[in-house]
Amino acid sequence: MEIEEKDAGKVKILALSGRLDAYSSNEVEKSITGLIDEGCVRIVVNLEEVEYISSSGLRVMLAALKRLRKLKGELSLACLRPYVKEVFDIAGFTQLFAIYDREAEAVDRCAAAGE
Amino acid sequence: MRDHVEQEFKADLAQLERIGEFIVTVLREFGLAEPKIFHLQLAVDEACSNIIKYGYANAATAEDDTIMICCSRCNGTIAVTIKDRGRPFDPTIVAPPDLETSLEERKIGGLGIYFMRKLTDEISYTYKDGQNVLTMVVRY
C-alpha cells in the first residue's frame, strides 16, 4: 500500500494506492490517526488507485468518519472504482459517506462541510 | 481442464494478496464470470483474515500456522473450502450486523462474515479432526 499525502488549503488529501485489506489497513489507519492527532479535521481519501478493499478497509474509513464528525470535521471519499464502490454499497456505507467522482469536488465540499 | 485445485498458504496477513491471486486465477480457469470471481475472492479474503487475526492468535506457533484452500467445480457449482487448525470458530452462527442504523449507532465490525454470507449462495461449517472446515459455494 502506498500512501501519498497532499495539502489543499485546510483539507488534507490522502491518495491511496494498492490493496486495502487486513494487511494494509493498519498502515492507513495510522496515517489518518496521525493527521487527526495533528489537528486536521477535514480529510479527503482518494481511492482511484485502490483496486481492492475488504471489510478491514471499510472499518478504518468508518472509524475515521465517526471520529471526525465528533470533532465537527469531515471525511470525504473520491474516485471509487466500480468494485470498491460495490463493496461500500453492500455494506450499506454509501449512505453514511460523502462520495464524489472527482477529487477537486470532494476537496471543495469537504472544506465547506458544516459551515 | 482441472476440476479440483488446492494450495496451502502460511497464515500471515501478508499472504492475503497471494491468496486473492490464487482464487482469481483458479476461478477464471473454472470459467466463472468476473463479478462472481470478485465476490468469491472477497468472501475468501474475509474468511482468511478472520482465521489469521482471531483463529491463530497465538504468536508462539505462528511459524507453523497454515491455511489450506481447495477449489472444486462440479455440475454448475463452484465450492471453495478453507481449512485451518486454529481455535474452533463457526462464522455461520454469527448474527448479521444492522446495516440500517445511523452513523453513531453503527458498529465497527461484523462486516466480514456478512460479506461471506451475502456474496455466496451457500456457506457451511464443520469442525473435524482438529480442523475448522468452512465451505462457500457459488452457482453459475
PDB file of C-alpha atoms in Angstrom:
ATOM      1  CA  MET A   1       0.000   0.000   0.000  1.00  0.00           C
ATOM      2  CA  GLU A   2       1.335   3.424  -0.956  1.00  0.00           C
ATOM      3  CA  ILE A   3       0.018   6.481   0.835  1.00  0.00           C
ATOM      4  CA  GLU A   4       0.614   9.939  -0.560  1.00  0.00           C
ATOM      5  CA  GLU A   5      -0.293  12.985   1.498  1.00  0.00           C
ATOM      6  CA  LYS A   6      -1.177  16.317  -0.161  1.00  0.00           C
ATOM      7  CA  ASP A   7      -2.277  19.709   1.136  1.00  0.00           C
ATOM      8  CA  ALA A   8      -5.309  21.504  -0.317  1.00  0.00           C
ATOM      9  CA  GLY A   9      -5.912  24.542   1.884  1.00  0.00           C
ATOM     10  CA  LYS A  10      -7.467  23.388   5.119  1.00  0.00           C
ATOM     11  CA  VAL A  11      -8.118  19.950   3.667  1.00  0.00           C
ATOM     12  CA  LYS A  12      -5.579  17.115   3.641  1.00  0.00           C
ATOM     13  CA  ILE A  13      -5.749  14.607   0.814  1.00  0.00           C
ATOM     14  CA  LEU A  14      -4.607  11.022   1.281  1.00  0.00           C
ATOM     15  CA  ALA A  15      -4.130   9.288  -2.051  1.00  0.00           C
ATOM     16  CA  LEU A  16      -4.000   5.520  -1.522  1.00  0.00           C
ATOM     17  CA  SER A  17      -2.731   3.010  -3.999  1.00  0.00           C
ATOM     18  CA  GLY A  18      -2.811  -0.793  -3.898  1.00  0.00           C
ATOM     19  CA  ARG A  19      -4.898  -3.281  -1.918  1.00  0.00           C
ATOM     20  CA  LEU A  20      -6.777  -2.082   1.147  1.00  0.00           C
ATOM     21  CA  ASP A  21      -7.084  -5.361   3.068  1.00  0.00           C
ATOM     22  CA  ALA A  22      -6.477  -6.644   6.612  1.00  0.00           C
ATOM     23  CA  TYR A  23      -2.716  -6.483   5.977  1.00  0.00           C
ATOM     24  CA  SER A  24      -2.501  -2.880   4.812  1.00  0.00           C
ATOM     25  CA  SER A  25      -5.381  -1.293   6.702  1.00  0.00           C
ATOM     26  CA  ASN A  26      -3.316  -0.713   9.885  1.00  0.00           C
ATOM     27  CA  GLU A  27      -0.921   1.432   7.897  1.00  0.00           C
ATOM     28  CA  VAL A  28      -3.775   3.545   6.514  1.00  0.00           C
ATOM     29  CA  GLU A  29      -5.337   3.806   9.973  1.00  0.00           C
ATOM     30  CA  LYS A  30      -2.027   5.138  11.362  1.00  0.00           C
ATOM     31  CA  SER A  31      -1.828   7.790   8.616  1.00  0.00           C
ATOM     32  CA  ILE A  32      -5.373   9.017   9.231  1.00  0.00           C
ATOM     33  CA  THR A  33      -4.973   8.933  13.029  1.00  0.00           C
ATOM     34  CA  GLY A  34      -1.710  10.852  12.651  1.00  0.00           C
ATOM     35  CA  LEU A  35      -3.410  13.601  10.642  1.00  0.00           C
ATOM     36  CA  ILE A  36      -6.281  13.918  13.134  1.00  0.00           C
ATOM     37  CA  ASP A  37      -3.847  13.987  16.078  1.00  0.00           C
ATOM     38  CA  GLU A  38      -2.028  16.867  14.347  1.00  0.00           C
ATOM     39  CA  GLY A  39      -5.304  18.788  14.352  1.00  0.00           C
ATOM     40  CA  CYS A  40      -6.521  18.144  10.813  1.00  0.00           C
ATOM     41  CA  VAL A  41     -10.290  17.536  10.814  1.00  0.00           C
ATOM     42  CA  ARG A  42     -11.025  17.703   7.075  1.00  0.00           C
ATOM     43  CA  ILE A  43      -9.681  14.759   5.121  1.00  0.00           C
ATOM     44  CA  VAL A  44     -10.311  13.553   1.577  1.00  0.00           C
ATOM     45  CA  VAL A  45      -9.307   9.981   0.800  1.00  0.00           C
ATOM     46  CA  ASN A  46      -8.687   9.445  -2.905  1.00  0.00           C
ATOM     47  CA  LEU A  47      -9.262   5.767  -3.769  1.00  0.00           C
ATOM     48  CA  GLU A  48      -8.595   5.990  -7.508  1.00  0.00           C
ATOM     49  CA  GLU A  49      -5.590   3.633  -7.337  1.00  0.00           C
ATOM     50  CA  VAL A  50      -7.191   1.220  -4.874  1.00  0.00           C
ATOM     51  CA  GLU A  51      -8.177  -1.869  -6.851  1.00  0.00           C
ATOM     52  CA  TYR A  52      -9.423  -3.880  -3.876  1.00  0.00           C
ATOM     53  CA  ILE A  53     -10.987  -3.231  -0.480  1.00  0.00           C
ATOM     54  CA  SER A  54     -12.200  -5.640   2.215  1.00  0.00           C
ATOM     55  CA  SER A  55     -14.129  -5.070   5.439  1.00  0.00           C
ATOM     56  CA  SER A  56     -10.858  -4.140   7.191  1.00  0.00           C
ATOM     57  CA  GLY A  57     -10.530  -1.130   4.881  1.00  0.00           C
ATOM     58  CA  LEU A  58     -14.165  -0.152   5.451  1.00  0.00           C
ATOM     59  CA  ARG A  59     -13.630  -0.394   9.199  1.00  0.00           C
ATOM     60  CA  VAL A  60     -10.752   2.104   9.041  1.00  0.00           C
ATOM     61  CA  MET A  61     -12.853   4.556   6.997  1.00  0.00           C
ATOM     62  CA  LEU A  62     -15.850   4.211   9.341  1.00  0.00           C
ATOM     63  CA  ALA A  63     -13.721   4.756  12.476  1.00  0.00           C
ATOM     64  CA  ALA A  64     -12.162   7.867  10.908  1.00  0.00           C
ATOM     65  CA  LEU A  65     -15.547   9.240   9.815  1.00  0.00           C
ATOM     66  CA  LYS A  66     -17.019   8.769  13.303  1.00  0.00           C
ATOM     67  CA  ARG A  67     -14.046  10.473  14.945  1.00  0.00           C
ATOM     68  CA  LEU A  68     -14.013  13.408  12.505  1.00  0.00           C
ATOM     69  CA  ARG A  69     -17.764  14.064  12.703  1.00  0.00           C
ATOM     70  CA  LYS A  70     -17.462  14.217  16.512  1.00  0.00           C
ATOM     71  CA  LEU A  71     -14.772  16.877  16.019  1.00  0.00           C
ATOM     72  CA  LYS A  72     -17.113  18.766  13.647  1.00  0.00           C
ATOM     73  CA  GLY A  73     -14.893  17.752  10.773  1.00  0.00           C
ATOM     74  CA  GLU A  74     -15.467  15.612   7.679  1.00  0.00           C
ATOM     75  CA  LEU A  75     -14.051  12.644   5.801  1.00  0.00           C
ATOM     76  CA  SER A  76     -14.905  12.582   2.097  1.00  0.00           C
ATOM     77  CA  LEU A  77     -14.109   9.878  -0.405  1.00  0.00           C
ATOM     78  CA  ALA A  78     -13.197  10.383  -4.039  1.00  0.00           C
ATOM     79  CA  CYS A  79     -12.762   8.366  -7.239  1.00  0.00           C
ATOM     80  CA  LEU A  80     -14.001   4.921  -6.171  1.00  0.00           C
ATOM     81  CA  ARG A  81     -13.535   2.168  -8.748  1.00  0.00           C
ATOM     82  CA  PRO A  82     -16.677   0.132  -9.532  1.00  0.00           C
ATOM     83  CA  TYR A  83     -15.754  -2.907  -7.405  1.00  0.00           C
ATOM     84  CA  VAL A  84     -14.711  -0.732  -4.488  1.00  0.00           C
ATOM     85  CA  LYS A  85     -17.978   1.209  -4.794  1.00  0.00           C
ATOM     86  CA  GLU A  86     -19.873  -2.094  -4.825  1.00  0.00           C
ATOM     87  CA  VAL A  87     -18.260  -3.139  -1.523  1.00  0.00           C
ATOM     88  CA  PHE A  88     -19.328   0.182   0.026  1.00  0.00           C
ATOM     89  CA  ASP A  89     -22.853  -0.411  -1.342  1.00  0.00           C
ATOM     90  CA  ILE A  90     -23.160  -3.953   0.014  1.00  0.00           C
ATOM     91  CA  ALA A  91     -22.045  -2.786   3.464  1.00  0.00           C
ATOM     92  CA  GLY A  92     -24.656  -0.003   3.421  1.00  0.00           C
ATOM     93  CA  PHE A  93     -21.797   2.524   3.678  1.00  0.00           C
ATOM     94  CA  THR A  94     -22.766   4.607   0.641  1.00  0.00           C
ATOM     95  CA  GLN A  95     -25.425   6.363   2.699  1.00  0.00           C
ATOM     96  CA  LEU A  96     -23.003   7.161   5.551  1.00  0.00           C
ATOM     97  CA  PHE A  97     -20.186   8.708   3.489  1.00  0.00           C
ATOM     98  CA  ALA A  98     -19.911  11.708   1.202  1.00  0.00           C
ATOM     99  CA  ILE A  99     -18.607  10.120  -2.008  1.00  0.00           C
ATOM    100  CA  TYR A 100     -17.536  12.124  -5.075  1.00  0.00           C
ATOM    101  CA  ASP A 101     -16.449  11.230  -8.588  1.00  0.00           C
ATOM    102  CA  ARG A 102     -13.701  13.842  -8.710  1.00  0.00           C
ATOM    103  CA  GLU A 103     -11.049  14.755  -6.150  1.00  0.00           C
ATOM    104  CA  ALA A 104     -11.447  18.537  -6.668  1.00  0.00           C
ATOM    105  CA  GLU A 105     -15.173  18.349  -5.899  1.00  0.00           C
ATOM    106  CA  ALA A 106     -14.517  16.237  -2.790  1.00  0.00           C
ATOM    107  CA  VAL A 107     -11.985  18.814  -1.567  1.00  0.00           C
ATOM    108  CA  ASP A 108     -14.374  21.768  -2.128  1.00  0.00           C
ATOM    109  CA  ARG A 109     -17.284  20.051  -0.400  1.00  0.00           C
ATOM    110  CA  CYS A 110     -15.116  18.755   2.450  1.00  0.00           C
ATOM    111  CA  ALA A 111     -13.714  22.271   3.041  1.00  0.00           C
ATOM    112  CA  ALA A 112     -17.247  23.690   3.227  1.00  0.00           C
ATOM    113  CA  ALA A 113     -18.834  20.876   5.287  1.00  0.00           C
ATOM    114  CA  GLY A 114     -20.570  22.060   8.431  1.00  0.00           C
ATOM    115  CA  GLU A 115     -20.103  25.750   7.628  1.00  0.00           C
TER     116      GLU A 115
ATOM    117  CA  MET B   1      -9.030 -28.736 -17.597  1.00  0.00           C
ATOM    118  CA  ARG B   2      -8.742 -29.234 -13.848  1.00  0.00           C
ATOM    119  CA  ASP B   3     -11.833 -29.567 -11.617  1.00  0.00           C
ATOM    120  CA  HIS B   4     -10.025 -29.519  -8.302  1.00  0.00           C
ATOM    121  CA  VAL B   5      -7.165 -27.258  -7.269  1.00  0.00           C
ATOM    122  CA  GLU B   6      -5.737 -26.804  -3.808  1.00  0.00           C
ATOM    123  CA  GLN B   7      -2.926 -24.845  -2.252  1.00  0.00           C
ATOM    124  CA  GLU B   8      -1.590 -24.284   1.225  1.00  0.00           C
ATOM    125  CA  PHE B   9      -0.696 -20.821   2.499  1.00  0.00           C
ATOM    126  CA  LYS B  10       1.125 -19.540   5.545  1.00  0.00           C
ATOM    127  CA  ALA B  11      -1.355 -17.971   7.986  1.00  0.00           C
ATOM    128  CA  ASP B  12       0.025 -14.454   7.664  1.00  0.00           C
ATOM    129  CA  LEU B  13      -1.877 -11.306   6.696  1.00  0.00           C
ATOM    130  CA  ALA B  14       0.920 -10.566   4.208  1.00  0.00           C
ATOM    131  CA  GLN B  15      -0.290 -13.670   2.290  1.00  0.00           C
ATOM    132  CA  LEU B  16      -3.794 -12.277   1.643  1.00  0.00           C
ATOM    133  CA  GLU B  17      -2.730 -10.814  -1.693  1.00  0.00           C
ATOM    134  CA  ARG B  18      -1.314 -14.166  -2.855  1.00  0.00           C
ATOM    135  CA  ILE B  19      -4.477 -15.936  -1.671  1.00  0.00           C
ATOM    136  CA  GLY B  20      -6.548 -13.431  -3.692  1.00  0.00           C
ATOM    137  CA  GLU B  21      -4.418 -14.018  -6.804  1.00  0.00           C
ATOM    138  CA  PHE B  22      -4.771 -17.785  -6.379  1.00  0.00           C
ATOM    139  CA  ILE B  23      -8.581 -17.566  -6.134  1.00  0.00           C
ATOM    140  CA  VAL B  24      -8.863 -15.281  -9.163  1.00  0.00           C
ATOM    141  CA  THR B  25      -6.577 -17.477 -11.290  1.00  0.00           C
ATOM    142  CA  VAL B  26      -8.398 -20.709 -10.420  1.00  0.00           C
ATOM    143  CA  LEU B  27     -11.925 -19.279 -10.795  1.00  0.00           C
ATOM    144  CA  ARG B  28     -11.035 -17.806 -14.203  1.00  0.00           C
ATOM    145  CA  GLU B  29      -9.781 -21.233 -15.242  1.00  0.00           C
ATOM    146  CA  PHE B  30     -13.121 -22.656 -13.984  1.00  0.00           C
ATOM    147  CA  GLY B  31     -14.915 -20.168 -16.275  1.00  0.00           C
ATOM    148  CA  LEU B  32     -16.730 -18.173 -13.582  1.00  0.00           C
ATOM    149  CA  ALA B  33     -17.901 -14.675 -14.647  1.00  0.00           C
ATOM    150  CA  GLU B  34     -15.853 -11.702 -13.365  1.00  0.00           C
ATOM    151  CA  PRO B  35     -18.361 -10.194 -10.905  1.00  0.00           C
ATOM    152  CA  LYS B  36     -18.762 -13.573  -9.204  1.00  0.00           C
ATOM    153  CA  ILE B  37     -14.992 -14.074  -9.145  1.00  0.00           C
ATOM    154  CA  PHE B  38     -14.660 -10.767  -7.343  1.00  0.00           C
ATOM    155  CA  HIS B  39     -17.407 -11.709  -4.866  1.00  0.00           C
ATOM    156  CA  LEU B  40     -15.876 -15.071  -4.038  1.00  0.00           C
ATOM    157  CA  GLN B  41     -12.395 -13.540  -3.777  1.00  0.00           C
ATOM    158  CA  LEU B  42     -13.739 -11.078  -1.200  1.00  0.00           C
ATOM    159  CA  ALA B  43     -15.593 -13.812   0.731  1.00  0.00           C
ATOM    160  CA  VAL B  44     -12.437 -15.966   0.874  1.00  0.00           C
ATOM    161  CA  ASP B  45     -10.313 -12.955   1.884  1.00  0.00           C
ATOM    162  CA  GLU B  46     -12.691 -12.178   4.761  1.00  0.00           C
ATOM    163  CA  ALA B  47     -12.673 -15.789   5.955  1.00  0.00           C
ATOM    164  CA  CYS B  48      -8.861 -15.981   5.839  1.00  0.00           C
ATOM    165  CA  SER B  49      -8.465 -12.572   7.540  1.00  0.00           C
ATOM    166  CA  ASN B  50     -10.604 -13.818  10.447  1.00  0.00           C
ATOM    167  CA  ILE B  51      -8.659 -17.079  10.718  1.00  0.00           C
ATOM    168  CA  ILE B  52      -5.307 -15.271  10.794  1.00  0.00           C
ATOM    169  CA  LYS B  53      -6.399 -12.487  13.162  1.00  0.00           C
ATOM    170  CA  TYR B  54      -8.537 -14.454  15.622  1.00  0.00           C
ATOM    171  CA  GLY B  55      -8.223 -18.198  14.989  1.00  0.00           C
ATOM    172  CA  TYR B  56      -4.433 -18.256  15.050  1.00  0.00           C
ATOM    173  CA  ALA B  57      -3.891 -15.579  17.663  1.00  0.00           C
ATOM    174  CA  ASN B  58      -1.025 -17.470  19.340  1.00  0.00           C
ATOM    175  CA  ALA B  59       2.309 -15.958  18.259  1.00  0.00           C
ATOM    176  CA  ALA B  60       4.276 -18.937  19.648  1.00  0.00           C
ATOM    177  CA  THR B  61       3.002 -21.248  16.918  1.00  0.00           C
ATOM    178  CA  ALA B  62       2.737 -18.619  14.176  1.00  0.00           C
ATOM    179  CA  GLU B  63       5.586 -20.096  12.116  1.00  0.00           C
ATOM    180  CA  ASP B  64       3.717 -23.368  11.566  1.00  0.00           C
ATOM    181  CA  ASP B  65       0.199 -21.969  11.154  1.00  0.00           C
ATOM    182  CA  THR B  66      -1.263 -22.665   7.734  1.00  0.00           C
ATOM    183  CA  ILE B  67      -4.488 -22.337   5.762  1.00  0.00           C
ATOM    184  CA  MET B  68      -5.443 -24.857   3.111  1.00  0.00           C
ATOM    185  CA  ILE B  69      -7.667 -23.638   0.298  1.00  0.00           C
ATOM    186  CA  CYS B  70      -9.393 -26.115  -2.032  1.00  0.00           C
ATOM    187  CA  CYS B  71     -11.426 -25.021  -5.061  1.00  0.00           C
ATOM    188  CA  SER B  72     -13.615 -27.509  -6.902  1.00  0.00           C
ATOM    189  CA  ARG B  73     -16.076 -27.377  -9.753  1.00  0.00           C
ATOM    190  CA  CYS B  74     -18.994 -29.739 -10.237  1.00  0.00           C
ATOM    191  CA  ASN B  75     -22.344 -29.512 -12.110  1.00  0.00           C
ATOM    192  CA  GLY B  76     -22.633 -25.734 -12.305  1.00  0.00           C
ATOM    193  CA  THR B  77     -21.372 -25.057  -8.802  1.00  0.00           C
ATOM    194  CA  ILE B  78     -18.015 -23.923  -7.524  1.00  0.00           C
ATOM    195  CA  ALA B  79     -17.041 -24.688  -3.940  1.00  0.00           C
ATOM    196  CA  VAL B  80     -14.155 -23.162  -2.046  1.00  0.00           C
ATOM    197  CA  THR B  81     -13.209 -24.983   1.148  1.00  0.00           C
ATOM    198  CA  ILE B  82     -10.918 -23.351   3.692  1.00  0.00           C
ATOM    199  CA  LYS B  83      -9.276 -25.472   6.391  1.00  0.00           C
ATOM    200  CA  ASP B  84      -7.276 -24.311   9.381  1.00  0.00           C
ATOM    201  CA  ARG B  85      -6.103 -25.664  12.749  1.00  0.00           C
ATOM    202  CA  GLY B  86      -6.817 -22.512  14.740  1.00  0.00           C
ATOM    203  CA  ARG B  87      -9.325 -22.022  17.522  1.00  0.00           C
ATOM    204  CA  PRO B  88     -12.746 -23.561  16.646  1.00  0.00           C
ATOM    205  CA  PHE B  89     -14.982 -20.859  15.224  1.00  0.00           C
ATOM    206  CA  ASP B  90     -18.273 -21.172  13.354  1.00  0.00           C
ATOM    207  CA  PRO B  91     -18.923 -17.991  11.319  1.00  0.00           C
ATOM    208  CA  THR B  92     -22.304 -19.307  10.131  1.00  0.00           C
ATOM    209  CA  ILE B  93     -23.934 -18.733  13.542  1.00  0.00           C
ATOM    210  CA  VAL B  94     -22.794 -15.113  13.986  1.00  0.00           C
ATOM    211  CA  ALA B  95     -25.689 -12.614  13.993  1.00  0.00           C
ATOM    212  CA  PRO B  96     -25.702 -10.258  10.979  1.00  0.00           C
ATOM    213  CA  PRO B  97     -24.916  -6.559  11.508  1.00  0.00           C
ATOM    214  CA  ASP B  98     -27.701  -3.972  11.327  1.00  0.00           C
ATOM    215  CA  LEU B  99     -26.985  -2.017   8.129  1.00  0.00           C
ATOM    216  CA  GLU B 100     -29.809   0.471   8.622  1.00  0.00           C
ATOM    217  CA  THR B 101     -28.548   2.205  11.762  1.00  0.00           C
ATOM    218  CA  SER B 102     -27.206   5.753  11.868  1.00  0.00           C
ATOM    219  CA  LEU B 103     -23.505   6.573  11.872  1.00  0.00           C
ATOM    220  CA  GLU B 104     -23.395   6.997  15.663  1.00  0.00           C
ATOM    221  CA  GLU B 105     -25.034   3.614  16.231  1.00  0.00           C
ATOM    222  CA  ARG B 106     -23.123   1.796  13.557  1.00  0.00           C
ATOM    223  CA  LYS B 107     -20.896  -0.931  14.967  1.00  0.00           C
ATOM    224  CA  ILE B 108     -17.367  -1.279  13.668  1.00  0.00           C
ATOM    225  CA  GLY B 109     -17.059  -4.991  12.914  1.00  0.00           C
ATOM    226  CA  GLY B 110     -19.115  -7.995  11.847  1.00  0.00           C
ATOM    227  CA  LEU B 111     -18.988  -6.967   8.207  1.00  0.00           C
ATOM    228  CA  GLY B 112     -16.558  -9.647   7.059  1.00  0.00           C
ATOM    229  CA  ILE B 113     -18.911 -12.505   7.932  1.00  0.00           C
ATOM    230  CA  TYR B 114     -21.815 -10.559   6.434  1.00  0.00           C
ATOM    231  CA  PHE B 115     -19.891 -10.334   3.128  1.00  0.00           C
ATOM    232  CA  MET B 116     -19.176 -14.076   3.212  1.00  0.00           C
ATOM    233  CA  ARG B 117     -22.917 -14.799   3.536  1.00  0.00           C
ATOM    234  CA  LYS B 118     -24.099 -12.109   1.178  1.00  0.00           C
ATOM    235  CA  LEU B 119     -21.665 -12.849  -1.664  1.00  0.00           C
ATOM    236  CA  THR B 120     -22.023 -16.622  -1.809  1.00  0.00           C
ATOM    237  CA  ASP B 121     -25.015 -18.883  -2.447  1.00  0.00           C
ATOM    238  CA  GLU B 122     -24.300 -21.293   0.370  1.00  0.00           C
ATOM    239  CA  ILE B 123     -21.988 -21.444   3.358  1.00  0.00           C
ATOM    240  CA  SER B 124     -21.382 -24.361   5.720  1.00  0.00           C
ATOM    241  CA  TYR B 125     -19.070 -25.140   8.598  1.00  0.00           C
ATOM    242  CA  THR B 126     -17.853 -28.227  10.434  1.00  0.00           C
ATOM    243  CA  TYR B 127     -15.115 -28.917  12.958  1.00  0.00           C
ATOM    244  CA  LYS B 128     -13.440 -32.168  12.120  1.00  0.00           C
ATOM    245  CA  ASP B 129     -10.173 -33.843  13.149  1.00  0.00           C
ATOM    246  CA  GLY B 130      -8.979 -30.692  14.884  1.00  0.00           C
ATOM    247  CA  GLN B 131      -9.706 -28.524  11.868  1.00  0.00           C
ATOM    248  CA  ASN B 132     -12.170 -25.759  11.061  1.00  0.00           C
ATOM    249  CA  VAL B 133     -13.670 -26.624   7.666  1.00  0.00           C
ATOM    250  CA  LEU B 134     -15.561 -23.792   6.013  1.00  0.00           C
ATOM    251  CA  THR B 135     -17.136 -24.262   2.587  1.00  0.00           C
ATOM    252  CA  MET B 136     -18.571 -21.480   0.431  1.00  0.00           C
ATOM    253  CA  VAL B 137     -20.475 -22.318  -2.728  1.00  0.00           C
ATOM    254  CA  VAL B 138     -21.498 -20.246  -5.750  1.00  0.00           C
ATOM    255  CA  ARG B 139     -23.728 -21.444  -8.562  1.00  0.00           C
ATOM    256  CA  TYR B 140     -23.106 -20.249 -12.112  1.00  0.00           C
TER     257      TYR B 140
END
